[in-house]
PDB file of C-alpha atoms in Angstrom:
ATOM      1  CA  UNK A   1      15.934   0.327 -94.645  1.00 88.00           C
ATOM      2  CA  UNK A   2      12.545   2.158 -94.251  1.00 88.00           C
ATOM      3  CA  UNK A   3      10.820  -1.528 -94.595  1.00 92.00           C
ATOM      4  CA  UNK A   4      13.195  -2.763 -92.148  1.00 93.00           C
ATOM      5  CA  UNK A   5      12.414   0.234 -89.538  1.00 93.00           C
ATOM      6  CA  UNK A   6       8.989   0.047 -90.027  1.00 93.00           C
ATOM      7  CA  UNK A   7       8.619  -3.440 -89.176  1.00 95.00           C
ATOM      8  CA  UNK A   8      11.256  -3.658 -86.637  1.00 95.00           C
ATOM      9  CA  UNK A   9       8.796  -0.415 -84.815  1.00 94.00           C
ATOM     10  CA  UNK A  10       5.366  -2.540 -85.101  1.00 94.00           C
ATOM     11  CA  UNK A  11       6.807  -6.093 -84.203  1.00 96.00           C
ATOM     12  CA  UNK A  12      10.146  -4.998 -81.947  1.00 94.00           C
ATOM     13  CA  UNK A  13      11.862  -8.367 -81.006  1.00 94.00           C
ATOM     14  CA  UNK A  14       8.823 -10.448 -82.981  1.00 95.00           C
ATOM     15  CA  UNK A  15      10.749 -10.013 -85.991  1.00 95.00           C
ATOM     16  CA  UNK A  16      14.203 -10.423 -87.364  1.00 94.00           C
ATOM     17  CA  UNK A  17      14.985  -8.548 -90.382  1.00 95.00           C
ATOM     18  CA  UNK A  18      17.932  -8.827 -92.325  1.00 95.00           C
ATOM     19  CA  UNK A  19      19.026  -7.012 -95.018  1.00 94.00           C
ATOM     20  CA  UNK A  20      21.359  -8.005 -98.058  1.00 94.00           C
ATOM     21  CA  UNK A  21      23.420  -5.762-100.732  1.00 89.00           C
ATOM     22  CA  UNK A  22      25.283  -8.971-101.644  1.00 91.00           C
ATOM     23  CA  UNK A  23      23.580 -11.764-103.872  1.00 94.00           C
ATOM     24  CA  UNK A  24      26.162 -14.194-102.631  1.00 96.00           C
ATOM     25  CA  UNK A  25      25.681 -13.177 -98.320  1.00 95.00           C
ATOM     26  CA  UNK A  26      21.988 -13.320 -99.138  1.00 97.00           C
ATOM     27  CA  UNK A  27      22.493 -16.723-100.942  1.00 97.00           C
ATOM     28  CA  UNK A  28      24.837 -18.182 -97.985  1.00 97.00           C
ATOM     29  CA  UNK A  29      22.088 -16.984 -95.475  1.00 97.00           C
ATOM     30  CA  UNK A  30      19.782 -19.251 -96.979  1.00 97.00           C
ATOM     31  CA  UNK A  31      21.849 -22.250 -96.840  1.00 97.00           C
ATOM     32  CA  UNK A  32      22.263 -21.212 -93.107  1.00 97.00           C
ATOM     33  CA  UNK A  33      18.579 -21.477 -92.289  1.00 95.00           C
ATOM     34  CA  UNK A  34      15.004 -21.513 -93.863  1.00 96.00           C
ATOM     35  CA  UNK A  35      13.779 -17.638 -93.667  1.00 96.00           C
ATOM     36  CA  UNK A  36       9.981 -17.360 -92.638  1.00 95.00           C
ATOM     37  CA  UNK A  37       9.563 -14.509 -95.351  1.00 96.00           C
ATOM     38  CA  UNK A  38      11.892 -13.632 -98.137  1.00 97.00           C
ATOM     39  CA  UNK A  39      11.186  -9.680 -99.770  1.00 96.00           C
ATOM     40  CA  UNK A  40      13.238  -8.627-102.722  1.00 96.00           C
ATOM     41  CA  UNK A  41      12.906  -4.756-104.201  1.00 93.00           C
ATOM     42  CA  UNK A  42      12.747  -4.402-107.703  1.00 94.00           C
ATOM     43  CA  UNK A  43      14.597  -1.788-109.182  1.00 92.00           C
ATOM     44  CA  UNK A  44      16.163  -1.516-113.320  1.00 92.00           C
ATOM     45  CA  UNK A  45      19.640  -1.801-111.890  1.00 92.00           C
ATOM     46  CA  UNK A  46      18.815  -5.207-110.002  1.00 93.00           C
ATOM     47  CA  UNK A  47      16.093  -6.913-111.348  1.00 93.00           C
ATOM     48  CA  UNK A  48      18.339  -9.964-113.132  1.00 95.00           C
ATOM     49  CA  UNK A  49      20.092 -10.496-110.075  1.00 96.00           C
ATOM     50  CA  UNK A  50      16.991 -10.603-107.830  1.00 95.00           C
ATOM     51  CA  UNK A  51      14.879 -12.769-110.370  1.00 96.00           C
ATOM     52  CA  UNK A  52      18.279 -15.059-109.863  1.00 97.00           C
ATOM     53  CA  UNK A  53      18.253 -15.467-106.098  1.00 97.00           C
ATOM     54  CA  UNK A  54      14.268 -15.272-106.017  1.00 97.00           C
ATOM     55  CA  UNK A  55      14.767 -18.447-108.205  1.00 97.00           C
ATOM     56  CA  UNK A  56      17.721 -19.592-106.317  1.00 98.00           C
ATOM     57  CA  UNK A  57      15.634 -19.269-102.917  1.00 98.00           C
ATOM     58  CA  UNK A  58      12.113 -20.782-104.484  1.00 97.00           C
ATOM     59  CA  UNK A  59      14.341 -23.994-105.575  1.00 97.00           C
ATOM     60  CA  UNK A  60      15.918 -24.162-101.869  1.00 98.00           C
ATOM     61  CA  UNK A  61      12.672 -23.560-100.155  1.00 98.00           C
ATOM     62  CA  UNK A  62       9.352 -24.031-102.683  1.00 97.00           C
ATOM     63  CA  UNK A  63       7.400 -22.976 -99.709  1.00 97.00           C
ATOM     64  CA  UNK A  64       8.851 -19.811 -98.529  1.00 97.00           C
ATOM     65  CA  UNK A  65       6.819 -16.717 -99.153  1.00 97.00           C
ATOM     66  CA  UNK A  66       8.290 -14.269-101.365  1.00 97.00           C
ATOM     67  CA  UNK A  67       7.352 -10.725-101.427  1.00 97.00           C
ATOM     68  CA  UNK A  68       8.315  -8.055-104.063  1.00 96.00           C
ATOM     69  CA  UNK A  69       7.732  -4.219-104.452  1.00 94.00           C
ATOM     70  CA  UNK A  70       9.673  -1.699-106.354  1.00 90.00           C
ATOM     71  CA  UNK A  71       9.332   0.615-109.576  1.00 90.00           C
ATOM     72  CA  UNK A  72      10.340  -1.529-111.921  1.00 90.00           C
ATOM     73  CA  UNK A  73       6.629  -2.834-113.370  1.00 92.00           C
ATOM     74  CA  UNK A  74       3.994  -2.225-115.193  1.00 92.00           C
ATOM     75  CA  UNK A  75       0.965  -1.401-112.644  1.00 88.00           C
ATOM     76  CA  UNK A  76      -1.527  -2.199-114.638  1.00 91.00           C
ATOM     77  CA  UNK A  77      -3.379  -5.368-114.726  1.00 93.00           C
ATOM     78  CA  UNK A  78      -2.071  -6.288-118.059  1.00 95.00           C
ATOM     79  CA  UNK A  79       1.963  -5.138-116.751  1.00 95.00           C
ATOM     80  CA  UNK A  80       1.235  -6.785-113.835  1.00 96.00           C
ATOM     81  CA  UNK A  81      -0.334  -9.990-114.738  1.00 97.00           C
ATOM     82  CA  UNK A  82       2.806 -10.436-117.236  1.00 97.00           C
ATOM     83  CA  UNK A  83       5.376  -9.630-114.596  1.00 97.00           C
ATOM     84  CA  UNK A  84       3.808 -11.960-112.020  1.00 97.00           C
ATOM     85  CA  UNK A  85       3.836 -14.658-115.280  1.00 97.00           C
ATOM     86  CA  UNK A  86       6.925 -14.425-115.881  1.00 96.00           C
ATOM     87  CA  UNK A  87       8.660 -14.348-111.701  1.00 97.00           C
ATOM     88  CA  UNK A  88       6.304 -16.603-111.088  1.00 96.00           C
ATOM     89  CA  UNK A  89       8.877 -17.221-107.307  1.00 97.00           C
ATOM     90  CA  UNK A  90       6.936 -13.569-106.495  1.00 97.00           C
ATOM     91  CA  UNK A  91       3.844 -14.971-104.470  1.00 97.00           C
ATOM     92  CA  UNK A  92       2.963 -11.530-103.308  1.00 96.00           C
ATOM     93  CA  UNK A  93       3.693  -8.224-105.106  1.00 96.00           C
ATOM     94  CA  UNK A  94       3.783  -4.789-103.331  1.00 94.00           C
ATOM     95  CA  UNK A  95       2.772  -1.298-105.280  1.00 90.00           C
ATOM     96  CA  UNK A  96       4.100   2.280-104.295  1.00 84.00           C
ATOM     97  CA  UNK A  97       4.950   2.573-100.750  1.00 82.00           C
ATOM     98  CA  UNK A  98       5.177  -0.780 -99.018  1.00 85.00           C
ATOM     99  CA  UNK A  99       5.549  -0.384 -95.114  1.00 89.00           C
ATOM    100  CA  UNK A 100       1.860  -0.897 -93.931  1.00 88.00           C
ATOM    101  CA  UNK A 101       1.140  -3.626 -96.434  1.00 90.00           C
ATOM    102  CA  UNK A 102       4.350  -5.759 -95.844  1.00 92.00           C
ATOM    103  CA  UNK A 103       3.512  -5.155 -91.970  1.00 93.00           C
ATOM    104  CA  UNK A 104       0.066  -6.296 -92.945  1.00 91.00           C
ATOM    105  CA  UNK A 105       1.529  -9.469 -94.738  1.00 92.00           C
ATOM    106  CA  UNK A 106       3.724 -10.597 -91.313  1.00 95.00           C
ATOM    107  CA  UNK A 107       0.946  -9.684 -89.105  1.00 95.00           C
ATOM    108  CA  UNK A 108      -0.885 -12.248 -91.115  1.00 94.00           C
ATOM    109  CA  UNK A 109       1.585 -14.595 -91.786  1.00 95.00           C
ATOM    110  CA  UNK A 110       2.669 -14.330 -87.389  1.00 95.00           C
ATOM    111  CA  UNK A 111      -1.135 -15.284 -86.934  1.00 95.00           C
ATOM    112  CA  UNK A 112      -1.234 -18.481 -88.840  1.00 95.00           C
ATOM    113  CA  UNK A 113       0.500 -22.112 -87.138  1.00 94.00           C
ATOM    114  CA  UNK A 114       4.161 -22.535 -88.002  1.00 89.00           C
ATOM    115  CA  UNK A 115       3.267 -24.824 -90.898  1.00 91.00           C
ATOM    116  CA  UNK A 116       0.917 -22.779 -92.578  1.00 94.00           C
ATOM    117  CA  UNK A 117       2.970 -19.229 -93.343  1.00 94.00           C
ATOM    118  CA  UNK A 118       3.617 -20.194 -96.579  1.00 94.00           C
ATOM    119  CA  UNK A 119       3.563 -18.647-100.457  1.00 95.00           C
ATOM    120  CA  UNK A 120       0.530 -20.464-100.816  1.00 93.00           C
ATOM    121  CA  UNK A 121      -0.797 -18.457 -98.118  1.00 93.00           C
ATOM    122  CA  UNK A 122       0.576 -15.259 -99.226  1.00 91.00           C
ATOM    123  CA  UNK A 123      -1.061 -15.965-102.473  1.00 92.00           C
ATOM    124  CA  UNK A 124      -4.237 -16.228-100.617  1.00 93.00           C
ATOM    125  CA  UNK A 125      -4.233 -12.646 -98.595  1.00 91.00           C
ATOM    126  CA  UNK A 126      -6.287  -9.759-100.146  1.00 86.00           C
ATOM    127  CA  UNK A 127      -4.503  -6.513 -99.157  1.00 87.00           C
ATOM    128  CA  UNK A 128      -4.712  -3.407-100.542  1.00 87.00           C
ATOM    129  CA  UNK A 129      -1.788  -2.360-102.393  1.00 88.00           C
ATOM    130  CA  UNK A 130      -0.700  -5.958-103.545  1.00 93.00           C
ATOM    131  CA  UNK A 131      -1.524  -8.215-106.119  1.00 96.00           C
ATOM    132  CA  UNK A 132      -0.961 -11.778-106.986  1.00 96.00           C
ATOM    133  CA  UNK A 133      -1.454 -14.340-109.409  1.00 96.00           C
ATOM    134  CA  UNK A 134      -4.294 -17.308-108.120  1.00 95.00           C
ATOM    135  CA  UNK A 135      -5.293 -19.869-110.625  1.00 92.00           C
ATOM    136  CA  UNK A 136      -3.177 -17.890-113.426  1.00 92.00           C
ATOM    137  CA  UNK A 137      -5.395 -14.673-112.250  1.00 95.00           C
ATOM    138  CA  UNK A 138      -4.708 -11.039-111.210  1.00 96.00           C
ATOM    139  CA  UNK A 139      -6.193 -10.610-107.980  1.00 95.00           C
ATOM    140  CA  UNK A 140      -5.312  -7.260-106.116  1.00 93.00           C
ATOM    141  CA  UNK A 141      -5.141  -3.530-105.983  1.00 89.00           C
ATOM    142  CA  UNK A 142      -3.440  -0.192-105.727  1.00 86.00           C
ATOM    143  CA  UNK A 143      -5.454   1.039-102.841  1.00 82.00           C
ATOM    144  CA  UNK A 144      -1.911   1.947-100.874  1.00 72.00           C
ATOM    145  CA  UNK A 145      -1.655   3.628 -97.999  1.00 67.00           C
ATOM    146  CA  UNK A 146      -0.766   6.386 -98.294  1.00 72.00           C
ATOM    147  CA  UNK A 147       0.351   8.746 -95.202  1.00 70.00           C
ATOM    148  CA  UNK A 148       0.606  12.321 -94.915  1.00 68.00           C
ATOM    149  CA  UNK A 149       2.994  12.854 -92.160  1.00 73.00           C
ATOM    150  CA  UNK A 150       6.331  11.136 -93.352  1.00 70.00           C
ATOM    151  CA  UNK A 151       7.110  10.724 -89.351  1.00 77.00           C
ATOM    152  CA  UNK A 152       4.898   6.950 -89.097  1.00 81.00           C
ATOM    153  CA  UNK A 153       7.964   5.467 -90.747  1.00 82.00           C
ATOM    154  CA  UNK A 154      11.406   5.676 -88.290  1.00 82.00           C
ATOM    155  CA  UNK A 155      14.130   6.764 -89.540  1.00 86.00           C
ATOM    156  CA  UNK A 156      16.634   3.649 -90.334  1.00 83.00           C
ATOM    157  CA  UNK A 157      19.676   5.553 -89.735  1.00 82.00           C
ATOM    158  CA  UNK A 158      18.653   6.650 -85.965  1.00 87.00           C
ATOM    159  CA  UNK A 159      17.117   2.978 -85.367  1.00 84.00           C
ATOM    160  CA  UNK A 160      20.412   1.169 -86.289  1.00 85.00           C
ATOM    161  CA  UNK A 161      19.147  -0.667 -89.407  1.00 85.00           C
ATOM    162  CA  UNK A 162      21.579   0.432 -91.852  1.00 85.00           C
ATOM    163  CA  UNK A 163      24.719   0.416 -89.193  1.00 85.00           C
ATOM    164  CA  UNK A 164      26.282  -2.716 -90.950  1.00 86.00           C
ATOM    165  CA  UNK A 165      26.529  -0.809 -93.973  1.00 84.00           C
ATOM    166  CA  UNK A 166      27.239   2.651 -92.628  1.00 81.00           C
ATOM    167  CA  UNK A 167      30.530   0.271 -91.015  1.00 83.00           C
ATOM    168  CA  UNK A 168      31.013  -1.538 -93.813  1.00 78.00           C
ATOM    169  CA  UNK A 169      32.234   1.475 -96.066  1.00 80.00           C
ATOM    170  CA  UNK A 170      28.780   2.356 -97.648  1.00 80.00           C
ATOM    171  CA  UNK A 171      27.581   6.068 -98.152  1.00 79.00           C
ATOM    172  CA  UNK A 172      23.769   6.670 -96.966  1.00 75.00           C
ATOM    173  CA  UNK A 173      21.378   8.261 -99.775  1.00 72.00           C
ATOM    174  CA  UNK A 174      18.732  10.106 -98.700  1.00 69.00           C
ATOM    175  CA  UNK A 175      15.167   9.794-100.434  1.00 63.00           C
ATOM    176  CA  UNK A 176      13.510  13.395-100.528  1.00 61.00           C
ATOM    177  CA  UNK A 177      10.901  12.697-103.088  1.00 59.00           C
ATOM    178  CA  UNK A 178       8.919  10.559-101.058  1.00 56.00           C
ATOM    179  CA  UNK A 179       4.856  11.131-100.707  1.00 55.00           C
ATOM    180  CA  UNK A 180       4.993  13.194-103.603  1.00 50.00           C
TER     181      UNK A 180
END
């Protein structure tokens, strides 16, 4: 949701974001229509299920970009370098708090011709607080940005982001540890 709100507040009608809880909505999406970026979060509870529609989507689309942040790695270049190994449908992967570099990967990806915003050219940015694999190597870093005033990311709930769920039945958690 804060991803979503975030992006949705830097690109307004630019960008369509939709979010999935379900595998199988997520899975009929794609054979709906190609997305232009696909971003998965990586938590211990989901991290089979994503690495199966990541794989699911990558088979569908080769091309798409994939982006992935979330807990659930090893930051160091060892962790990381194995991680990316092994997902090898993760072209891009996000450290600690992700809203200015996954803004900084569409603003990127908005800039290049139609045919170009690919995982190949995901692969090829250098931001800070990503890394990726090129040639079977760790390029990257966990410069993140990291802001002091919580405010520079909307809230989801107030921007409507989350309303599909908040209909559908689902109870909102609140994260209070953040920027600690």
């Amino acid at each position: 949701g804060y991803l979503a709100a975030y992006l949705k507040q830097h690109f307004g009608a630019a960008v369509d974001v939709r979010l999935f809880k379900s595998c199988d909505r997520f899975l009929d999406a794609l054979d709906e229509a190609k997305p232009d970026l696909v971003g998965f979060a990586n938590y211990t509870w989901n991290g089979e299920l994503t690495a199966f529609a990541g794989r699911k989507a990558k088979a569908k689309y080769p091309d798409v970009p994939i982006v992935m942040g979330g807990p659930n790695v090893r930051t160091e270049a060892e962790g990381m370098t194995a991680f990316l190994s092994e997902h090898d449908y993760v072209d891009s992967y996000v450290v600690f708090a992700g809203e200015v570099a996954l803004a900084s990967f569409v603003e990127r990806l908005m800039a290049l011709p139609a045919g170009k915003r690919d995982g190949s050219a995901l692969r090829q940015m250098n931001l800070d607080g990503s890394y990726t694999l090129r040639d079977g190597q760790l390029v990257g870093n966990s410069n993140f940005h990291k802001e002091k005033e919580l405010d520079f990311i909307p809230s989801p709930y107030q921007m409507g982001v989350l309303d599909e769920f908040l209909d559908g039945g689902f109870i909102p958690i609140l994260e209070s540890n953040r920027g600690s």
